Coordinates of N, CA and C in Angstrom, one line a residue:
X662 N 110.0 155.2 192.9 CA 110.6 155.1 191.6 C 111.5 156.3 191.3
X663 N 112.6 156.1 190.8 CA 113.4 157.4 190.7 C 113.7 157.3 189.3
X664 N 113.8 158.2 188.9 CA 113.5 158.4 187.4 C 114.6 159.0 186.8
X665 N 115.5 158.2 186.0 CA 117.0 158.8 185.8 C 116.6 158.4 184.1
X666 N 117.7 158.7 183.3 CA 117.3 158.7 181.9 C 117.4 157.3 181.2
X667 N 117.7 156.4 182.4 CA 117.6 155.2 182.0 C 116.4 154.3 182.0
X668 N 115.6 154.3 183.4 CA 114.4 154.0 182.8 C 113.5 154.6 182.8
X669 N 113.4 156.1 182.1 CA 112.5 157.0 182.0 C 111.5 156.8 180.5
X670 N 110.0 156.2 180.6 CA 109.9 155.9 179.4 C 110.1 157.0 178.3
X671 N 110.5 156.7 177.1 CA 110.0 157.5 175.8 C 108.8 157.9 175.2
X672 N 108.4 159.0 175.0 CA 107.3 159.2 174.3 C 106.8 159.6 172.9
X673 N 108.1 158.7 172.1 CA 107.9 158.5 170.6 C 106.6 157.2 170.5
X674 N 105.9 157.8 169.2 CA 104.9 156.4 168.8 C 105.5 155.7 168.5
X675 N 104.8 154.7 168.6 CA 104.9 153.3 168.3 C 106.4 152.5 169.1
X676 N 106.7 152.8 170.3 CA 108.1 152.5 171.0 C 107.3 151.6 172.5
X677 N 108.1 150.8 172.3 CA 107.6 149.9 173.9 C 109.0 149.2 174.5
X678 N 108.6 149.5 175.7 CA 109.7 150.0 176.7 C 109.1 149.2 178.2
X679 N 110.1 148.6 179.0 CA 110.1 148.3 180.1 C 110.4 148.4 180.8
X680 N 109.2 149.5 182.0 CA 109.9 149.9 183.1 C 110.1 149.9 184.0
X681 N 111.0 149.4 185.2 CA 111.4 149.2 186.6 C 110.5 150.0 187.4
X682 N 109.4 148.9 188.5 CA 108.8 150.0 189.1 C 109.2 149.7 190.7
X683 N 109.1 148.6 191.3 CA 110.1 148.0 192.7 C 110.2 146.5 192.6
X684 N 111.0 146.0 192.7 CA 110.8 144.3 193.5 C 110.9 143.9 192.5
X685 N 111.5 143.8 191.3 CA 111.7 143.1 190.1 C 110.0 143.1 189.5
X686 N 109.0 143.9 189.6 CA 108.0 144.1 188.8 C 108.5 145.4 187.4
X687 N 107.9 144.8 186.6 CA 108.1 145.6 185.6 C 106.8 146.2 185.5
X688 N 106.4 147.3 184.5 CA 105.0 147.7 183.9 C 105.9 147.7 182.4
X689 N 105.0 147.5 181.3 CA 105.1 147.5 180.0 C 104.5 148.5 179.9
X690 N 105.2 149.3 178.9 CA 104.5 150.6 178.4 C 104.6 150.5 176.9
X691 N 103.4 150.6 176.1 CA 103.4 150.6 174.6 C 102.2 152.1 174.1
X692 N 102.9 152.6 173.1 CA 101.6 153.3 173.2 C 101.9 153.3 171.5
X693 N 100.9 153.6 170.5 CA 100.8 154.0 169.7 C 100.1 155.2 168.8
X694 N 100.4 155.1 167.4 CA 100.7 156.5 167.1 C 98.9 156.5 166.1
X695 N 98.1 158.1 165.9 CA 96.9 157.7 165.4 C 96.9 156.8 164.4
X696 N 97.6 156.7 163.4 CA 98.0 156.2 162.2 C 97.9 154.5 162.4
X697 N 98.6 154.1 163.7 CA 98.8 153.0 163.9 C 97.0 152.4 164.6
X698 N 96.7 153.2 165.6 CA 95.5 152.8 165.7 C 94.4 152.6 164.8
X699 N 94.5 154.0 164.2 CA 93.8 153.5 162.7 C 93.4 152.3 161.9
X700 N 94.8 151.9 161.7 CA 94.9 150.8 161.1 C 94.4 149.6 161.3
X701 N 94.9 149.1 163.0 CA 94.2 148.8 164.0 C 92.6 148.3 163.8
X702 N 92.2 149.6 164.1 CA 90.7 149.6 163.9 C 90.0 148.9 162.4
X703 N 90.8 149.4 161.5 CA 90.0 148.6 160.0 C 90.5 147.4 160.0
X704 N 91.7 146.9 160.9 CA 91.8 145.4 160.3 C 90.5 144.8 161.3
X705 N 90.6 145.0 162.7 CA 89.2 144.4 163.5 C 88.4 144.8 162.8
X706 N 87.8 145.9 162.1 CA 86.5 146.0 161.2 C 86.4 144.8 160.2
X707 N 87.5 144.8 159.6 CA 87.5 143.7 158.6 C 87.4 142.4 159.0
X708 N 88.0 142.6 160.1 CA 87.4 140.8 160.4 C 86.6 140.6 161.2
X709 N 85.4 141.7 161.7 CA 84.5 141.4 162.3 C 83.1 141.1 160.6
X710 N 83.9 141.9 160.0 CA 83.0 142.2 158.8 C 83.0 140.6 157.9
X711 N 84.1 140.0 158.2 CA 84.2 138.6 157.6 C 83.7 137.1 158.0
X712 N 83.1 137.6 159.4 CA 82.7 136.6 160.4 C 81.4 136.2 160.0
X713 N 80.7 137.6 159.0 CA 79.5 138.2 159.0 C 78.6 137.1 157.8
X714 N 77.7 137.0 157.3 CA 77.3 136.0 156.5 C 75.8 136.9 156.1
X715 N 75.8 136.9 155.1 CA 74.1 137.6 154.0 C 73.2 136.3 153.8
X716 N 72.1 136.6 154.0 CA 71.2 135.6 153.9 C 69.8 136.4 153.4
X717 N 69.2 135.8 152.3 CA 67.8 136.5 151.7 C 66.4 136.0 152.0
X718 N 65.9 136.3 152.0 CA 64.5 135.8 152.3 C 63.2 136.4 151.4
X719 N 63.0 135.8 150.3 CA 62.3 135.6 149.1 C 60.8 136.4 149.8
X720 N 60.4 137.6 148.8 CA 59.0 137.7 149.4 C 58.1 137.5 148.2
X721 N 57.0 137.2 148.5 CA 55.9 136.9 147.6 C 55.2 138.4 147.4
X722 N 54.7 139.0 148.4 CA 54.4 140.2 148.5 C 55.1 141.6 148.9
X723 N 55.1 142.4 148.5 CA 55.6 143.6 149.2 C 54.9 143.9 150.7
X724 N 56.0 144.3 151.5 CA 55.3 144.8 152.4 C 55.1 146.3 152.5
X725 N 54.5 146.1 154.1 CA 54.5 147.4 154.2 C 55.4 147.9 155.5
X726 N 55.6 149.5 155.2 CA 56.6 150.1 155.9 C 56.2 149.4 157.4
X727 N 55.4 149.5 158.1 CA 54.9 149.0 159.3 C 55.6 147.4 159.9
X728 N 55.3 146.9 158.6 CA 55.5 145.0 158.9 C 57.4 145.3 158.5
X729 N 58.1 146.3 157.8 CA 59.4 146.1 158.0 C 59.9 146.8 159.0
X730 N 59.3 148.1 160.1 CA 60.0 147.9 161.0 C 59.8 147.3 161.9
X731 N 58.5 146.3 161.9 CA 58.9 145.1 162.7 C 59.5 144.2 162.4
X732 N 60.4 143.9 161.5 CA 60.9 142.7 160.8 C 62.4 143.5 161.8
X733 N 62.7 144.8 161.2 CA 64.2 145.1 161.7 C 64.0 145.1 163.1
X734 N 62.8 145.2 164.4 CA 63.1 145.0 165.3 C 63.0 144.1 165.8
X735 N 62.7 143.1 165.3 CA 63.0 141.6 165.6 C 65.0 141.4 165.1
X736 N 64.9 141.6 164.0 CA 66.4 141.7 163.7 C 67.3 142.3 164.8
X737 N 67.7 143.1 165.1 CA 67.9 144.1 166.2 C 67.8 143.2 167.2
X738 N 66.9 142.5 167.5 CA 67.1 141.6 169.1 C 68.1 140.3 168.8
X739 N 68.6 140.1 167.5 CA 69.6 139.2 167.3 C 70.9 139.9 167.0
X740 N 71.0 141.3 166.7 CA 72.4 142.0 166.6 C 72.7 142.0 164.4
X741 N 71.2 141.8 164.2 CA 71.6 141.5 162.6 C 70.6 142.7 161.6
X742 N 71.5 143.4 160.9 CA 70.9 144.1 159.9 C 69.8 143.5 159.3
X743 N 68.4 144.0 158.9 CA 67.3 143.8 157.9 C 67.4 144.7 156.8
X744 N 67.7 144.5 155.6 CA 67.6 145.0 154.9 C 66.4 144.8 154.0
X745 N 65.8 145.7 153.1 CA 65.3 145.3 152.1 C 65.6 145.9 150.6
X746 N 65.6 144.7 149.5 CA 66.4 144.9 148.2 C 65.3 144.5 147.1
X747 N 65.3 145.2 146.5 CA 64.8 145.4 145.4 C 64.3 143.3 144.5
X748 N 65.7 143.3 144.2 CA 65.4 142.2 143.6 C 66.0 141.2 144.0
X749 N 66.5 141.1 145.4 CA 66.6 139.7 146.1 C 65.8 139.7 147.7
X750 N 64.8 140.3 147.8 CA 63.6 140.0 148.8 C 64.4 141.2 150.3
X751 N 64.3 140.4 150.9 CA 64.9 141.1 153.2 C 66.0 140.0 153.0
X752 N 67.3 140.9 153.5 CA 68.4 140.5 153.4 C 68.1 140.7 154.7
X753 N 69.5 139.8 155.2 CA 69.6 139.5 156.9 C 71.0 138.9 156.8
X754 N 71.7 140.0 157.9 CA 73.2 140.1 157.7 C 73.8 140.5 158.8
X755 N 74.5 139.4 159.4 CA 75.3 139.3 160.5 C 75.8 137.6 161.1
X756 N 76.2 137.6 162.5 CA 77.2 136.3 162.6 C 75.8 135.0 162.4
X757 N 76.6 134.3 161.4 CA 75.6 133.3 160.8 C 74.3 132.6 162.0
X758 N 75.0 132.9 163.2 CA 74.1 131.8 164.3 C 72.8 133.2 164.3
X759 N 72.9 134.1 164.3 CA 72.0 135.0 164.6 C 71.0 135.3 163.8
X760 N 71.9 135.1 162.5 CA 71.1 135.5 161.3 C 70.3 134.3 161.1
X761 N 70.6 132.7 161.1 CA 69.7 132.3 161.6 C 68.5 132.0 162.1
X762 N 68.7 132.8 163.5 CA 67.8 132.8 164.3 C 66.8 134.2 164.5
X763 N 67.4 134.9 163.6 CA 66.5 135.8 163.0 C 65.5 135.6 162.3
X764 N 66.1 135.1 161.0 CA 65.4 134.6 160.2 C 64.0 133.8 160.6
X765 N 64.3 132.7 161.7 CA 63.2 131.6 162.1 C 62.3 132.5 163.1
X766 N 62.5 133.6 164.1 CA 61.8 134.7 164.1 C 60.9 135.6 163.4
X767 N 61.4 135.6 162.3 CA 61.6 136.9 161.5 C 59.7 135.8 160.5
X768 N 60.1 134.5 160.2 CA 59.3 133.5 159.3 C 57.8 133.6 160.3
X769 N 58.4 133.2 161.4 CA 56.7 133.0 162.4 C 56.3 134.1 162.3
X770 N 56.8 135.1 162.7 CA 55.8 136.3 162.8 C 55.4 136.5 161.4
X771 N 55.8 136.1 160.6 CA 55.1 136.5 159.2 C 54.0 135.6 159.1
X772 N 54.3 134.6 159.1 CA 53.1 133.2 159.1 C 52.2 133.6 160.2
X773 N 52.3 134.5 161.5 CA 51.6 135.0 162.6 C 50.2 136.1 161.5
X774 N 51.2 136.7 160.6 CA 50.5 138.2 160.5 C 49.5 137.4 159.0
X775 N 50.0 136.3 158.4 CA 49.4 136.2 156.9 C 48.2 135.4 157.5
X776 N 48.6 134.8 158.8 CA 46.8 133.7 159.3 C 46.3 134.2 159.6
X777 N 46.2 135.4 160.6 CA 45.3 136.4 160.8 C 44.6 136.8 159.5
X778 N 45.1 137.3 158.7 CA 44.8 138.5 158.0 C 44.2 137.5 156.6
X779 N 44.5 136.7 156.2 CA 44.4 135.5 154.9 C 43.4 134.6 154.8
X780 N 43.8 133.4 156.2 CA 42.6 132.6 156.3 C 41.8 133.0 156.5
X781 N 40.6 132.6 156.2 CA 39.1 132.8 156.9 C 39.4 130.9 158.1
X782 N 38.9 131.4 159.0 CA 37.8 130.7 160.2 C 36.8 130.4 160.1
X783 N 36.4 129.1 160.5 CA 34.7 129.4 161.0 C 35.0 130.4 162.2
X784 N 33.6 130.9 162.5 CA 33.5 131.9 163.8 C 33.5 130.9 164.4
X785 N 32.9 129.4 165.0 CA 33.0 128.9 165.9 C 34.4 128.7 166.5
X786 N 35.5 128.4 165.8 CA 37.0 128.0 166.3 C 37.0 129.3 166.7
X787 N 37.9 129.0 168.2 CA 38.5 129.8 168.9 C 40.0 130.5 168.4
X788 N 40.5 131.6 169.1 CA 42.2 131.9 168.6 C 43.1 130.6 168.9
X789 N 43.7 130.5 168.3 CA 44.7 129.5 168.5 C 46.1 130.1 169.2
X790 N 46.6 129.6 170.4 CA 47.4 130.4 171.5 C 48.7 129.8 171.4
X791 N 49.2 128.6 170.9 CA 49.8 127.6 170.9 C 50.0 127.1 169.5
X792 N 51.1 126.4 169.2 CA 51.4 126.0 167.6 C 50.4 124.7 167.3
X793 N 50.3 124.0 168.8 CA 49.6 123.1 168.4 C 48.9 122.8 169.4
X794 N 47.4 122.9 169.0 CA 46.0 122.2 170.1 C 45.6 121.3 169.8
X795 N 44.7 120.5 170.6 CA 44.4 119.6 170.4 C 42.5 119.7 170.9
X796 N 41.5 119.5 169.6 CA 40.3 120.1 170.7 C 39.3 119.1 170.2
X797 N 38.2 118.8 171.2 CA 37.3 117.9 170.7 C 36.5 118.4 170.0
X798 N 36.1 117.0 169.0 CA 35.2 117.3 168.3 C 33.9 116.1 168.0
X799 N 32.9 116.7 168.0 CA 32.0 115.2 168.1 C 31.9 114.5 166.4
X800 N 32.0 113.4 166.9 CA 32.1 112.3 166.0 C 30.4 112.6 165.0
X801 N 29.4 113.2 165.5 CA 28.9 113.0 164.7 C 28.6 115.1 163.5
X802 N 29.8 115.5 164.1 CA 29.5 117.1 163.6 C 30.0 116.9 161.9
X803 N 29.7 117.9 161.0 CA 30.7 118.0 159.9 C 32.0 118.1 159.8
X804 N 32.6 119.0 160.9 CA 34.0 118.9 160.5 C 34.3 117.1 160.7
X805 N 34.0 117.0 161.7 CA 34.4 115.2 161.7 C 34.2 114.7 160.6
X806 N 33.1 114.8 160.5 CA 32.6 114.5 158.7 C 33.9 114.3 157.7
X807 N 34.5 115.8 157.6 CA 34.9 116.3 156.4 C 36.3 115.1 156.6
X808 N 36.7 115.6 157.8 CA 38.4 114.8 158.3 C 37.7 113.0 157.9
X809 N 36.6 112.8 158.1 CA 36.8 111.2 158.2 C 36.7 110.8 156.4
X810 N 36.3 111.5 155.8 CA 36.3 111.5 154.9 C 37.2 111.9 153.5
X811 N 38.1 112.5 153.8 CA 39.7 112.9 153.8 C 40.8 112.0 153.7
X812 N 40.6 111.7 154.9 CA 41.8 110.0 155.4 C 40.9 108.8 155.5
X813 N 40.0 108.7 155.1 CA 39.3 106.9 155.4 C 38.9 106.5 153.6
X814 N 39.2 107.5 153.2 CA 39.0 107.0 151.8 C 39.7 106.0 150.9

């Protein structure tokens, strides 16, 4: 490349220029100026920021510090802010599919921590490992009792 003042690029901002390198290839040269990148930058902020969708999730109880940084690291594995607000419950904030699917994460493990900790069991039933089991029961025990009694009325 020989570099005469003709296609020598300029190194004013914001100037784009095309320059002869061999064989009829060009390179495009653009560069811009901080100001311009700047700018740049907040318009993608703003429209990454617009993409974004708030969603609340109503609590009955307060938690505690423990159960919300597990709530935000469940959040976190969907790319979505957890917030908590005073008087609109755990805000959940980011691209709607996430938030979402945070959220339906975010619900089980709560319904995980409140059956533990809420219902009482008989001691006889086992942990439940699965959303749904299916387990025998003899026809002539009380819980059978209670269920046939329930629905056969």
């Amino acid at each position: 490349l020989e570099a005469n003042e003709s296609n020598r690029p300029s190194h004013s901002p914001d100037h784009e220029e095309n320059v002869p390198v061999a064989n009829n290839v060009t390179i495009e040269l653009f560069a811009l100026s901080p100001a311009k990148l700047s700018e740049g930058k907040r318009a993608f902020e703003s429209l990454i920021e617009s993409l974004n969708v708030t969603k609340s999730i109503k609590l009955d109880k307060s938690i505690t510090d423990n159960h919300l940084d597990e709530i935000q690291s469940i959040a976190r594995k969907f790319n979505v802010k957890a917030l908590l607000a005073c008087d609109e419950g755990l805000l959940l904030k980011g691209p709607e599919d996430s938030v979402e699917n945070a959220r339906t994460a975010i619900m089980e493990k709560a319904i995980e921590v409140v059956s533990k900790s809420s219902i009482p069991f008989p001691k006889t039933w086992t942990p439940q490992s699965q959303k749904l089991e299916i387990v025998q029961v003899s026809s002539s025990s009380n819980e059978w009792n209670e269920v046939k009694s329930e629905f056969m009325t």
